[in-house]
CSV table of C-alpha atoms in Angstrom, one decimal:
chain,number,residue,atom,x,y,z
A,1,MET,CA,14.1,-29.5,0.3
A,2,MET,CA,15.1,-28.2,-2.9
A,3,ILE,CA,14.3,-24.5,-3.4
A,4,SER,CA,13.2,-23.5,-6.7
A,5,SER,CA,13.5,-20.0,-8.3
A,6,VAL,CA,9.9,-19.5,-7.7
A,7,THR,CA,10.5,-20.3,-4.1
A,8,ARG,CA,13.5,-17.9,-3.7
A,9,THR,CA,11.6,-15.1,-5.3
A,10,THR,CA,8.7,-15.5,-2.8
A,11,LEU,CA,11.0,-15.7,0.0
A,12,ASN,CA,12.7,-12.5,-0.9
A,13,ARG,CA,9.4,-10.8,-0.9
A,14,LEU,CA,8.3,-12.2,2.3
A,15,ALA,CA,11.5,-11.5,4.1
A,16,LYS,CA,11.5,-7.7,3.4
A,17,PRO,CA,9.1,-4.8,2.6
A,18,GLN,CA,7.2,-4.7,-0.7
A,19,SER,CA,9.2,-2.4,-3.0
A,20,ILE,CA,7.3,0.7,-3.9
A,21,GLY,CA,5.4,1.4,-7.1
A,22,ALA,CA,5.4,-2.1,-8.5
A,23,ILE,CA,1.4,-2.4,-8.9
A,24,ARG,CA,-1.4,0.0,-7.8
A,25,CYS,CA,-3.9,-1.8,-5.8
A,26,LEU,CA,-6.8,-1.3,-3.4
A,27,ASN,CA,-6.3,-2.2,0.0
A,28,VAL,CA,-9.3,-2.5,2.4
A,29,HIS,CA,-10.0,-2.7,6.0
A,30,GLU,CA,-10.2,-6.1,7.5
A,31,TYR,CA,-13.9,-6.0,8.4
A,32,ILE,CA,-14.7,-5.5,4.5
A,33,SER,CA,-12.2,-8.3,3.8
A,34,MET,CA,-14.2,-10.6,6.1
A,35,GLU,CA,-17.6,-9.6,4.9
A,36,THR,CA,-16.3,-10.3,1.5
A,37,MET,CA,-15.1,-13.7,2.2
A,38,ASN,CA,-18.5,-14.7,3.9
A,39,SER,CA,-20.2,-13.5,0.7
A,40,HIS,CA,-17.7,-16.2,-0.9
A,41,HIS,CA,-18.7,-19.0,1.5
A,42,ILE,CA,-15.4,-18.8,3.6
A,43,ALA,CA,-15.8,-19.4,7.3
A,44,THR,CA,-15.0,-16.5,9.5
A,45,PRO,CA,-15.6,-15.8,13.1
A,46,LEU,CA,-18.8,-13.7,14.2
A,47,GLY,CA,-17.8,-10.1,13.8
A,48,ALA,CA,-19.1,-6.4,13.7
A,49,VAL,CA,-17.8,-2.8,13.2
A,50,ALA,CA,-18.3,0.2,15.3
A,51,THR,CA,-17.4,3.8,14.7
A,52,THR,CA,-18.1,5.1,18.4
A,53,ALA,CA,-17.5,3.8,22.0
A,54,GLN,CA,-21.0,3.5,22.7
A,55,GLU,CA,-21.7,1.5,19.6
A,56,ALA,CA,-19.0,-0.8,20.5
A,57,GLU,CA,-20.4,-1.4,24.0
A,58,HIS,CA,-23.8,-2.0,22.5
A,59,ILE,CA,-22.4,-4.6,19.9
A,60,TYR,CA,-20.6,-6.5,22.6
A,61,ALA,CA,-23.7,-6.5,24.8
A,62,THR,CA,-26.0,-7.8,22.1
A,63,LYS,CA,-23.9,-9.9,19.9
A,64,PHE,CA,-21.2,-11.3,22.1
A,65,ALA,CA,-23.0,-11.8,25.3
A,66,GLY,CA,-21.3,-14.6,27.3
A,67,LYS,CA,-18.6,-14.8,25.0
A,68,ASP,CA,-15.0,-13.6,24.6
A,69,ALA,CA,-14.3,-11.2,21.9
A,70,VAL,CA,-11.4,-9.4,20.3
A,71,ILE,CA,-11.4,-5.7,19.3
A,72,LYS,CA,-9.2,-4.6,16.6
A,73,ALA,CA,-8.3,-1.1,15.4
A,74,GLN,CA,-9.2,-0.8,11.8
A,75,VAL,CA,-6.2,0.9,10.2
A,76,LEU,CA,-4.3,-0.1,6.9
A,77,SER,CA,-1.2,-1.3,8.4
A,78,GLY,CA,0.4,-4.5,9.9
A,79,GLY,CA,1.6,-4.9,13.4
A,80,ARG,CA,-1.2,-3.3,14.9
A,81,GLY,CA,-1.2,-5.4,18.1
A,82,LEU,CA,2.3,-4.0,18.8
A,83,GLY,CA,1.6,-0.6,17.9
A,84,THR,CA,1.1,2.4,20.1
A,85,PHE,CA,-1.3,5.2,19.9
A,86,LYS,CA,-0.2,8.8,20.1
A,87,ASN,CA,-2.2,9.2,23.2
A,88,GLY,CA,0.0,6.6,25.0
A,89,PHE,CA,-2.5,3.7,24.8
A,90,LYS,CA,-0.6,0.5,23.7
A,91,GLY,CA,-1.9,-2.2,21.3
A,92,GLY,CA,-4.6,-1.9,18.4
A,93,VAL,CA,-5.7,-5.3,19.4
A,94,HIS,CA,-7.2,-6.3,22.6
A,95,MET,CA,-9.3,-9.3,24.4
A,96,VAL,CA,-12.8,-8.2,25.6
A,97,THR,CA,-14.9,-10.0,28.1
A,98,LYS,CA,-17.4,-7.5,29.1
A,99,PRO,CA,-19.4,-4.3,27.6
A,100,GLU,CA,-17.5,-1.6,29.5
A,101,GLN,CA,-14.2,-3.0,28.2
A,102,ALA,CA,-15.3,-2.8,24.8
A,103,TYR,CA,-16.4,0.9,25.4
A,104,GLU,CA,-13.2,1.5,27.2
A,105,TYR,CA,-10.6,0.1,24.5
A,106,ALA,CA,-12.8,1.7,21.7
A,107,ASN,CA,-12.8,5.3,23.5
A,108,GLN,CA,-9.0,4.9,23.6
A,109,MET,CA,-8.6,3.9,19.9
A,110,LEU,CA,-11.4,6.0,17.9
A,111,GLY,CA,-10.0,9.4,16.7
A,112,GLU,CA,-6.5,8.6,17.7
A,113,GLU,CA,-3.4,7.9,15.5
A,114,LEU,CA,-1.9,4.3,15.8
A,115,VAL,CA,1.9,4.2,15.4
A,116,THR,CA,3.3,0.8,14.0
A,117,LYS,CA,6.3,-0.6,12.4
A,118,GLN,CA,4.8,-0.1,9.0
A,119,ALA,CA,3.4,3.5,9.7
A,120,PRO,CA,5.9,5.3,12.0
A,121,ASN,CA,4.1,8.6,11.4
A,122,GLY,CA,0.8,6.9,12.8
A,123,ILE,CA,-2.5,6.3,11.0
A,124,LEU,CA,-5.8,7.5,12.1
A,125,CYS,CA,-8.2,4.8,13.6
A,126,GLN,CA,-11.9,5.7,12.6
A,127,LYS,CA,-13.3,2.3,13.0
A,128,VAL,CA,-13.0,-0.6,15.4
A,129,TYR,CA,-14.0,-4.5,14.7
A,130,LEU,CA,-15.2,-6.7,17.4
A,131,MET,CA,-14.6,-10.3,16.6
A,132,GLU,CA,-15.5,-13.5,18.3
A,133,ARG,CA,-12.5,-15.1,20.0
A,134,VAL,CA,-11.7,-18.6,18.4
A,135,TYR,CA,-10.2,-21.0,20.4
A,136,MET,CA,-7.4,-22.4,18.4
A,137,ARG,CA,-5.8,-26.0,18.2
A,138,ARG,CA,-3.2,-24.3,16.0
A,139,GLU,CA,-2.4,-21.5,13.5
A,140,MET,CA,-1.6,-21.8,9.9
A,141,TYR,CA,-0.7,-19.0,7.3
A,142,LEU,CA,-2.2,-19.2,3.8
A,143,SER,CA,-2.2,-16.7,0.8
A,144,ILE,CA,-2.8,-16.3,-3.0
A,145,MET,CA,-0.8,-13.6,-4.9
A,146,MET,CA,0.1,-12.9,-8.5
A,147,ASP,CA,3.4,-13.8,-9.1
A,148,ARG,CA,5.7,-12.6,-11.8
A,149,ALA,CA,8.2,-15.5,-11.6
A,150,SER,CA,5.5,-18.2,-12.1
A,151,GLY,CA,3.5,-16.0,-14.3
A,152,GLY,CA,0.3,-16.4,-12.5
A,153,PRO,CA,-1.3,-17.1,-9.1
A,154,LEU,CA,0.9,-18.6,-6.4
A,155,MET,CA,-0.3,-20.2,-3.3
A,156,VAL,CA,1.8,-19.7,-0.1
A,157,GLY,CA,1.2,-21.6,3.1
A,158,SER,CA,2.9,-22.3,6.3
A,159,ALA,CA,2.3,-24.6,9.4
A,160,GLN,CA,3.8,-21.5,11.4
A,161,GLY,CA,1.1,-18.8,11.1
A,162,GLY,CA,-0.3,-16.2,13.7
A,163,THR,CA,3.1,-14.4,13.7
A,164,SER,CA,5.0,-12.2,11.3
A,165,ILE,CA,5.4,-14.4,8.1
A,166,GLU,CA,8.3,-12.2,7.0
A,167,ASP,CA,10.1,-13.1,10.1
A,168,VAL,CA,9.3,-16.8,9.5
A,169,ALA,CA,10.6,-16.8,6.1
A,170,LYS,CA,13.9,-15.0,7.1
A,171,ALA,CA,14.4,-17.4,10.2
A,172,ASN,CA,13.2,-20.6,8.4
A,173,PRO,CA,12.9,-20.6,4.7
A,174,ASP,CA,11.8,-24.3,4.7
A,175,ALA,CA,8.8,-23.5,6.6
A,176,ILE,CA,7.3,-21.5,3.7
A,177,LEU,CA,5.4,-23.7,1.2
A,178,THR,CA,4.9,-22.5,-2.3
A,179,MET,CA,2.4,-23.9,-5.1
A,180,PRO,CA,2.2,-22.2,-8.8
A,181,ILE,CA,-1.4,-22.3,-9.9
A,182,ASP,CA,-2.1,-22.5,-13.8
A,183,ILE,CA,-4.7,-19.7,-14.1
A,184,THR,CA,-6.0,-21.2,-17.4
A,185,LYS,CA,-7.1,-24.3,-15.2
A,186,GLY,CA,-7.4,-22.9,-11.6
A,187,LEU,CA,-6.7,-24.4,-8.5
A,188,SER,CA,-7.2,-28.3,-8.6
A,189,LYS,CA,-8.6,-30.1,-5.8
A,190,GLY,CA,-5.3,-32.3,-6.0
A,191,GLN,CA,-3.2,-29.2,-5.3
A,192,ALA,CA,-5.6,-28.1,-2.3
A,193,MET,CA,-5.4,-31.5,-1.0
A,194,GLU,CA,-1.6,-31.6,-1.1
A,195,MET,CA,-1.3,-28.0,0.6
A,196,ALA,CA,-3.6,-29.2,3.4
A,197,THR,CA,-1.5,-32.3,3.9
A,198,LYS,CA,1.7,-30.4,3.9
A,199,LEU,CA,0.2,-28.1,6.4
A,200,GLY,CA,-0.2,-31.2,8.6
A,201,LEU,CA,-4.1,-31.3,8.5
A,202,GLU,CA,-6.1,-34.6,8.8
A,203,GLY,CA,-9.5,-36.0,8.8
A,204,LYS,CA,-12.3,-33.3,9.0
A,205,SER,CA,-9.6,-30.4,9.3
A,206,HIS,CA,-8.2,-31.7,6.1
A,207,GLU,CA,-11.4,-31.7,4.3
A,208,LYS,CA,-12.6,-28.3,5.4
A,209,ALA,CA,-9.0,-26.8,4.5
A,210,VAL,CA,-9.4,-28.0,1.0
A,211,ILE,CA,-13.0,-26.3,0.6
A,212,LEU,CA,-11.6,-23.1,2.3
A,213,MET,CA,-8.6,-22.8,-0.3
A,214,GLU,CA,-11.0,-23.7,-3.3
A,215,ASN,CA,-13.3,-20.8,-2.0
A,216,LEU,CA,-10.2,-18.6,-1.3
A,217,TYR,CA,-9.2,-19.1,-5.0
A,218,ASP,CA,-12.6,-18.4,-6.4
A,219,MET,CA,-12.9,-15.1,-4.5
A,220,PHE,CA,-9.2,-14.3,-5.7
A,221,ILE,CA,-10.4,-14.7,-9.4
A,222,SER,CA,-13.6,-13.4,-9.3
A,223,MET,CA,-12.7,-10.2,-7.3
A,224,ASP,CA,-9.6,-9.5,-9.4
A,225,CYS,CA,-7.3,-9.6,-6.3
A,226,THR,CA,-3.7,-9.1,-6.5
A,227,GLN,CA,-3.1,-10.7,-2.9
A,228,LEU,CA,-5.3,-12.4,-0.6
A,229,GLU,CA,-3.6,-13.1,2.6
A,230,VAL,CA,-4.8,-14.8,5.8
A,231,ASN,CA,-2.9,-15.0,8.8
A,232,PRO,CA,-3.9,-17.1,10.9
A,233,VAL,CA,-6.0,-19.7,9.5
A,234,ALA,CA,-7.2,-21.3,12.6
A,235,GLU,CA,-7.9,-25.2,13.2
A,236,THR,CA,-10.5,-25.4,16.1
A,237,PRO,CA,-10.5,-28.2,18.6
A,238,ASP,CA,-13.6,-29.7,17.0
A,239,GLY,CA,-11.8,-29.6,13.5
A,240,GLU,CA,-13.3,-26.4,11.8
A,241,VAL,CA,-11.0,-24.3,9.8
A,242,VAL,CA,-11.6,-20.5,10.2
A,243,VAL,CA,-10.0,-17.3,8.6
A,244,CYS,CA,-9.0,-15.2,11.7
A,245,ASP,CA,-7.4,-12.4,10.3
A,246,ALA,CA,-7.3,-11.3,6.4
A,247,LYS,CA,-5.7,-9.0,4.2
A,248,VAL,CA,-7.0,-8.3,0.5
A,249,ASN,CA,-5.7,-6.2,-2.3
A,250,PHE,CA,-7.6,-5.4,-5.4
A,251,ASP,CA,-6.3,-4.5,-8.9
A,252,ASP,CA,-6.9,-0.7,-9.4
A,253,ASN,CA,-7.4,-1.8,-13.1
A,254,ALA,CA,-10.4,-3.7,-12.3
A,255,GLU,CA,-12.3,-0.7,-10.7
A,256,PHE,CA,-14.6,-0.7,-13.5
A,257,ARG,CA,-15.9,-4.1,-12.8
A,258,GLN,CA,-15.7,-4.2,-9.2
A,259,SER,CA,-17.3,-1.0,-8.3
A,260,SER,CA,-19.1,-2.2,-5.3
A,261,ILE,CA,-15.6,-2.8,-3.4
A,262,PHE,CA,-14.0,0.1,-4.8
A,263,SER,CA,-16.7,2.2,-3.5
A,264,ARG,CA,-15.7,1.2,0.1
A,265,ARG,CA,-12.2,2.6,-0.5
A,266,ASP,CA,-11.0,4.8,2.7
A,267,HIS,CA,-9.1,7.7,1.3
A,268,SER,CA,-8.3,8.6,5.0
A,269,GLN,CA,-6.0,5.9,5.2
A,270,GLU,CA,-4.0,6.8,2.0
A,271,ASP,CA,-1.5,9.5,1.4
A,272,ALA,CA,-3.4,12.7,0.6
A,273,ARG,CA,-0.9,13.4,-2.3
A,274,GLU,CA,-1.4,10.1,-3.9
A,275,VAL,CA,-5.2,10.1,-3.7
A,276,GLU,CA,-5.0,13.5,-5.5
A,277,ALA,CA,-2.5,12.4,-8.3
A,278,SER,CA,-4.8,9.2,-8.9
A,279,LYS,CA,-7.7,11.9,-10.0
A,280,TYR,CA,-5.6,13.0,-12.7
A,281,ASP,CA,-4.2,9.6,-13.7
A,282,LEU,CA,-0.7,10.4,-12.3
A,283,ASN,CA,1.3,7.6,-11.2
A,284,TYR,CA,2.5,9.2,-7.9
A,285,ILE,CA,4.2,7.6,-4.7
A,286,GLY,CA,5.3,9.5,-1.8
A,287,LEU,CA,8.8,8.8,-0.4
A,288,ASP,CA,10.8,10.6,2.4
A,289,GLY,CA,13.6,12.7,0.5
A,290,ASN,CA,13.6,16.4,-0.6
A,291,ILE,CA,14.0,16.4,-4.3
A,292,GLY,CA,10.8,16.3,-6.1
A,293,CYS,CA,10.6,14.3,-9.3
A,294,MET,CA,8.5,14.5,-12.3
A,295,VAL,CA,9.5,11.9,-15.1
A,296,ASN,CA,7.7,10.2,-18.2
A,297,GLY,CA,8.1,6.4,-17.7
A,298,ALA,CA,8.5,4.2,-14.9
A,299,GLY,CA,11.9,3.0,-15.9
A,300,LEU,CA,13.2,6.4,-16.5
A,301,ALA,CA,11.6,7.5,-13.1
A,302,MET,CA,13.3,4.6,-11.3
A,303,SER,CA,16.7,5.4,-12.8
A,304,THR,CA,16.3,9.1,-11.9
A,305,MET,CA,15.7,8.4,-8.4
A,306,ASP,CA,18.9,6.2,-8.4
A,307,ILE,CA,21.2,8.8,-9.9
A,308,ILE,CA,19.7,11.4,-7.3
A,309,GLN,CA,21.0,9.0,-4.6
A,310,LEU,CA,24.1,8.5,-6.2
A,311,LYS,CA,24.7,12.1,-6.4
A,312,GLY,CA,24.3,12.3,-2.6
A,313,GLY,CA,20.3,13.2,-2.7
A,314,SER,CA,17.1,11.8,-1.9
A,315,PRO,CA,14.0,11.8,-4.0
A,316,ALA,CA,10.8,12.8,-2.4
A,317,ASN,CA,8.7,11.0,-4.8
A,318,PHE,CA,7.9,8.7,-7.7
A,319,LEU,CA,6.1,10.6,-10.0
A,320,ASP,CA,5.5,8.9,-13.7
A,321,VAL,CA,3.2,11.4,-15.9
A,322,GLY,CA,3.0,8.6,-18.6
A,323,GLY,CA,3.5,9.1,-22.4
A,324,GLY,CA,0.0,10.6,-22.9
A,325,ALA,CA,0.2,13.5,-20.3
A,326,ASN,CA,-1.7,16.9,-21.3
A,327,GLU,CA,-0.9,20.2,-20.0
A,328,GLU,CA,-3.3,20.0,-17.1
A,329,GLN,CA,-2.0,16.8,-15.7
A,330,VAL,CA,1.5,18.3,-15.8
A,331,GLN,CA,0.3,21.5,-14.1
A,332,LYS,CA,-1.4,19.0,-11.4
A,333,ALA,CA,1.8,17.3,-11.1
A,334,PHE,CA,3.7,20.5,-10.2
A,335,GLU,CA,0.9,21.8,-7.7
A,336,ILE,CA,1.3,18.3,-5.8
A,337,LEU,CA,5.2,18.8,-5.8
A,338,ASN,CA,4.8,22.5,-4.9
A,339,ALA,CA,2.4,21.7,-2.2
A,340,ASP,CA,4.9,19.2,-0.5
A,341,GLU,CA,6.8,21.0,2.3
A,342,ASN,CA,9.6,18.3,2.4
A,343,VAL,CA,10.5,19.2,-1.5
A,344,LYS,CA,13.3,21.7,-1.4
A,345,ALA,CA,14.0,21.5,-5.3
A,346,ILE,CA,12.2,19.8,-8.4
A,347,LEU,CA,13.6,17.9,-11.1
A,348,VAL,CA,12.0,17.2,-14.4
A,349,ASN,CA,13.3,14.6,-16.4
A,350,ILE,CA,11.5,14.0,-19.8
A,351,PHE,CA,12.5,11.8,-22.6
A,352,GLY,CA,10.1,13.0,-25.4
A,353,GLY,CA,8.8,10.1,-27.4
A,354,ILE,CA,4.9,9.8,-27.2
A,355,MET,CA,5.4,12.5,-24.5
A,356,ARG,CA,6.1,15.9,-26.5
A,357,CYS,CA,8.5,18.1,-24.4
A,358,ASP,CA,6.6,21.3,-25.5
A,359,VAL,CA,3.5,20.0,-23.7
A,360,ILE,CA,5.8,19.4,-20.6
A,361,ALA,CA,7.0,22.9,-21.0
A,362,VAL,CA,3.6,24.5,-21.3
A,363,GLY,CA,2.3,22.8,-18.3
A,364,ILE,CA,5.6,24.0,-16.4
A,365,ILE,CA,4.9,27.5,-17.3
A,366,ASN,CA,1.1,27.6,-16.5
A,367,ALA,CA,2.0,26.2,-13.2
A,368,ALA,CA,4.6,29.0,-12.5
A,369,LYS,CA,2.0,31.4,-13.7
A,370,GLU,CA,-1.0,30.1,-11.6
A,371,ILE,CA,0.5,28.9,-8.1
A,372,GLY,CA,3.6,31.0,-8.0
A,373,MET,CA,6.2,28.4,-7.3
A,374,LYS,CA,9.2,29.4,-5.4
A,375,LYS,CA,11.2,26.2,-5.2
A,376,PRO,CA,14.1,26.0,-7.7
A,377,LEU,CA,13.7,23.6,-10.7
A,378,VAL,CA,16.0,21.9,-12.7
A,379,ILE,CA,15.0,20.5,-16.4
A,380,ARG,CA,16.3,18.0,-18.5
A,381,LEU,CA,14.3,17.6,-21.8
A,382,GLN,CA,15.4,15.4,-24.8
A,383,GLY,CA,13.5,14.0,-27.9
A,384,THR,CA,10.1,15.1,-29.6
A,385,ASN,CA,9.8,19.1,-30.0
A,386,VAL,CA,12.6,19.8,-27.4
A,387,GLU,CA,14.0,22.9,-29.4
A,388,GLN,CA,10.2,24.3,-29.2
A,389,ALA,CA,10.0,23.5,-25.3
A,390,LYS,CA,13.5,25.2,-24.8
A,391,ALA,CA,12.3,28.2,-26.7
A,392,LEU,CA,9.2,28.5,-24.5
A,393,ILE,CA,11.0,28.2,-21.4
A,394,GLU,CA,13.5,30.7,-22.6
A,395,GLY,CA,11.0,33.2,-23.4
A,396,CYS,CA,8.4,32.6,-20.4
A,397,GLY,CA,10.0,35.1,-18.1
A,398,PHE,CA,10.8,32.5,-15.5
A,399,ARG,CA,14.5,31.5,-14.7
A,400,MET,CA,14.7,27.7,-14.8
A,401,ILE,CA,18.0,25.5,-14.5
A,402,LEU,CA,18.3,23.5,-17.6
A,403,ALA,CA,20.7,20.6,-17.9
A,404,ASP,CA,22.2,19.0,-20.7
A,405,ASP,CA,22.0,15.3,-19.4
A,406,LEU,CA,20.7,13.5,-16.4
A,407,GLU,CA,23.8,13.2,-14.5
A,408,ASP,CA,24.2,17.1,-14.7
A,409,ALA,CA,20.6,17.6,-13.8
A,410,ALA,CA,20.7,15.2,-10.8
A,411,ALA,CA,23.9,17.1,-9.5
A,412,LYS,CA,22.2,20.4,-9.8
A,413,ALA,CA,19.1,19.3,-8.1
A,414,VAL,CA,21.0,18.0,-5.3
A,415,GLY,CA,23.2,21.0,-5.1
A,416,VAL,CA,20.3,23.6,-5.0
A,417,ALA,CA,18.1,21.2,-2.7
A,418,GLU,CA,21.2,21.2,-0.2
A,419,ILE,CA,21.5,25.0,-0.3
A,420,ALA,CA,17.7,25.3,0.5
A,421,LYS,CA,17.9,22.7,3.3
A,422,GLN,CA,20.8,24.6,4.9
A,423,ALA,CA,19.5,27.7,4.8
A,424,GLU,CA,16.2,26.7,6.2
A,425,GLN,CA,18.1,25.0,9.0
A,426,LEU,CA,19.9,28.2,9.5
A,427,ARG,CA,16.8,30.4,9.3
A,428,LEU,CA,18.4,32.5,6.6
A,429,GLY,CA,15.2,33.2,4.7
A,430,VAL,CA,16.7,32.4,1.3
A,431,LYS,CA,14.1,32.4,-1.5
A,432,PHE,CA,14.3,31.3,-5.1
A,433,GLU,CA,12.3,33.9,-6.8
A,434,GLY,CA,11.0,32.9,-10.0
A,435,PHE,CA,13.0,29.7,-10.2
A,436,GLY,CA,16.0,31.9,-10.1
A,437,LEU,CA,19.4,31.1,-8.0
């Protein structure tokens, strides 16, 4: 099979973790995805969510009597089945055959943090989802996502479902099927039939799969999804085609018209810093370094993080204040950076075009006055009102490290961060009073 540029792009995406900061989107729990699919006439197994062990036991006894069920930890992370809870309980997905099992498993999961490959620090489980067990003839993979390379929706399928699709893409690229969709026309029945055939479906199962794909696409468009992933899609012995597990992301820009789904956002599953930043329209994504960054413009932010790494440092975050930030937003950005215990130094890199340098300076000074920042601050300013900004900084009473260019700023930030890090490790009690050295 000839592999197109679209396919190569998709395979690269599937074979490695998603890059940080490409698009902001709402990620909802599995049970919400299933409920949403039901409302779009997409077949899913019987299921119910529980918040206590007693409720899980009652749900199994009343809804699944005489049936096998699966109990799943509701955390926003992949790899739940292979994860381990911090209390030592292994696995976030288990088979249940009697009410007391539902109680026992739920009791071990609820209120505990599940550590997975995607969430190595653990993520709190506050709900469990009980779902009817589906006996499968075989498992398939199916997803629809917005794809930059094809300029619209892309349907991805594989006959090898039920396992990590990233591993499948890496081990056997030919097992991944891709089909660009013209967003002005939508998914045609012919395209759905072609994908069903390529998945190896026949007869009743083929017909059911075509209907499933059409309904999935309708949901994808009508709900402003950025990704709708089903793994596995199950073909049952009697020819039904059922969604057994799903991950759905929604475009944050569509919140104004998708209020019902956004009202179900679980902030406890998200980075608290990112939640706080979003309240002030700041584009913030936490990383694992020790140099806090505040930049205007996503491209400049990425370049700043790159040069920090080239100088031997590691960025603690992606933070883009945008071109229209006000003093309050700048102050809030600094509060977030200052509160991060991992941050040892802060680098501000502003190229003032729409964003005025003096607004940044005022925000920094107000933050210093109100929250008493003790971390060293390196500032590189260029562009609109830069001289006024420098005058404000020089006369504010705080010592700040000014840099002439980005390379100089990055080198200074890496240097003071290393001093702070080593002083902390040696318990020397070094303090950077008033941003001084």
